[in-house]
């Protein structure tokens, strides 16, 4: 039974059960942040019901906000009816309407009063008209959704429509087969040609061909205040949707789950392409061919295979309308959307996007909010809306990862070869401007390969580089060294985006990269095919496989030019906000160019600027100063706008048993540094400890390793030494899968095994799950009750202190952040001094090595006599987590 909690301010928070005191405080603080339009940093430990507090707190605010907005609308309409003044429509609740142009500029003192009054009255009339339109549109939508909720016949309308379409397509196929089996039609006189029926197009087909698929009035952006909830993984989003479903808001909230085409596409012909980029391109091409096909192209005879690829059978306006309304009725996760799309024979990807304007709560991955181009493509408008970022402890790393791009020498050579062959084949048919930009791209690719020390005309797999190592450059230095500073990269990047040259190039290589050319064309293109095959890593000379075998195997990789376009876009970043890393690894194919984003605030600034309020929440947000200074302050957020909230745990300390194990049964000291963690005795001792734990702990045991590579090494060693067999006596062993789409299956088998072992008495008492910190199972998975009776952390996931990326990031922070307690400050000689660590300098200077553990904030916990080692575990500020900081006590040279 839902509990309705009332706070001192008179705010009601519906809750599925009686909330904990910290949940009440969380919801009240969240409500105030959204009401005041602030930026909130919320910390609530894992297991305290953070997701449910976010849902009930945010949706309670949205409920009250919409109620106030409708009351203000009614007041304005009533005032208009009685000819009363409308207060110029400047109420903050109606600012979204004002942003549409209903409010004019401030009064000019030089203007006569009658002009001002006329403009004011016109603005008032426009505002009233817009309010009336909004009311009509809202009423229609609510009636439609109410019908779907209570009218079972409408739920089967899509099914009937699908059956009709399938029957029509079957009859059309029969007609096409009859035409194909017949002889060539005889030539008719011009007078007789007029007697032959022209190709028939229904009204719906004409609307599709003209691009009038959508009802513009129906799909126009409504002024519905939205809450965008984003998290890192699809499992976290699915878990959040399930929490919404069981909350008091589950039935009445219009929730839309967004995902990639790879997750939402129901067209098997497109899904089998495998690559995310190929799926995106094929889908976009299908829609472009539907809307932009000219009359001349329509008149040309087409082959049947081309007809099948021009339009997607799941993109029908009428079916998408029905699917859109179904999406808005009740909360649905990605899997439920896909099932609904298959049943309705309508694309869930476009159906969910058509539902965004009317949605109240939009659930989506990080990337769709934090990447401007993706936001625009998905139709996400943040102006005046609310963004909730959950699991935000890695938010800055996520922004950096999204906007950092790496291209290999093999990709550069392959793109150059493909583009050169494309220009040679179609050069005479291209316009002058196309040729100019293609030659500029070829020049850029040639210079990128040259700066790595290679030759674009030779096979990258066989090119050995004279120099090896990592070199780090500013963007401007890289442009000058590559001799491309005279090229306008903004225009080139814009041309690639608008002309979609990478997609044209992909179609070209699909046609001529395998045995698809006619016998007459094969000799001329044989060299091109051979070179393309030689560029694939690990491919030896062998006859080309038949087309059938190739289609049955692994999907064809995306065009390398697509990756290079991202690198070109990254090079347009401001010089101080990024670096270019030149990695030379012996051969050209293994070498790479990587753009590293140093300032994630430049991409987060637009989000905080447009949104009404932004909340970043997580289980561990310490040190909060990092978010304040590195992200928010650099994004232009005033300190007064930032609100912090932090709470303890609901579980009593007596119910938790944290243990720090320093040695195992053989008295072997545990030291998981890079130098010692791969020693056989270290891995053996870890296995013996885990065996002892599995002997006494019932149910599920989850063991986390610092990296995938180390997990693989330990697993292989245990297999050889027999420790894996000893573990299997008591626990069935599961490993985190490499592919994201296999996670759900592994978790189901893990849960099923534990449930079965709990019911049947035997030697096997449960299951052991080997996972990785920061991997697919470290966040958003609820290991409740018997699924997680014991959690083991092997070592700590220290970053590689010798990494050039980490060195440059730390140097950037030292140079840009203002001094604060526990952070860089100037010493007597003007050099930055750190609490317990030395400053990081760029190449050629002494650099740090190793780590120590610090409380955040607070003094160092490790004694200065043990540089580079992990400190003893000490409780944090609330007896909880302590935080890892780089220990710069010992030093080493950084190779340039």
mmCIF file of N, CA and C in Angstrom, residues 301-311:
data_model
loop_
_atom_site.group_PDB
_atom_site.id
_atom_site.type_symbol
_atom_site.label_atom_id
_atom_site.label_comp_id
_atom_site.label_asym_id
_atom_site.label_seq_id
_atom_site.Cartn_x
_atom_site.Cartn_y
_atom_site.Cartn_z
ATOM 1 N N UNK A 301 14.006 2.161 -64.489
ATOM 2 C CA UNK A 301 13.749 0.771 -64.104
ATOM 3 C C UNK A 301 14.686 0.376 -62.968
ATOM 4 N N UNK A 302 14.141 -0.318 -61.976
ATOM 5 C CA UNK A 302 14.934 -0.730 -60.821
ATOM 6 C C UNK A 302 14.922 -2.232 -60.692
ATOM 7 N N UNK A 303 16.026 -2.722 -60.183
ATOM 8 C CA UNK A 303 16.084 -4.157 -59.925
ATOM 9 C C UNK A 303 15.338 -4.473 -58.636
ATOM 10 N N UNK A 304 14.913 -5.686 -58.529
ATOM 11 C CA UNK A 304 14.098 -6.079 -57.383
ATOM 12 C C UNK A 304 14.874 -5.957 -56.073
ATOM 13 N N UNK A 305 16.148 -6.284 -56.102
ATOM 14 C CA UNK A 305 16.956 -6.215 -54.891
ATOM 15 C C UNK A 305 17.047 -4.786 -54.385
ATOM 16 N N UNK A 306 17.140 -3.814 -55.333
ATOM 17 C CA UNK A 306 17.204 -2.427 -54.929
ATOM 18 C C UNK A 306 15.874 -1.973 -54.333
ATOM 19 N N UNK A 307 14.790 -2.467 -54.863
ATOM 20 C CA UNK A 307 13.487 -2.104 -54.320
ATOM 21 C C UNK A 307 13.369 -2.550 -52.867
ATOM 22 N N UNK A 308 13.882 -3.716 -52.565
ATOM 23 C CA UNK A 308 13.766 -4.236 -51.218
ATOM 24 C C UNK A 308 14.582 -3.405 -50.230
ATOM 25 N N UNK A 309 15.637 -2.750 -50.682
ATOM 26 C CA UNK A 309 16.496 -2.012 -49.770
ATOM 27 C C UNK A 309 16.100 -0.552 -49.642
ATOM 28 N N UNK A 310 15.137 -0.077 -50.447
ATOM 29 C CA UNK A 310 14.854 1.345 -50.430
ATOM 30 C C UNK A 310 13.956 1.759 -49.288
ATOM 31 N N UNK A 311 13.100 0.917 -48.792
ATOM 32 C CA UNK A 311 12.158 1.319 -47.756
ATOM 33 C C UNK A 311 12.083 0.248 -46.682
#
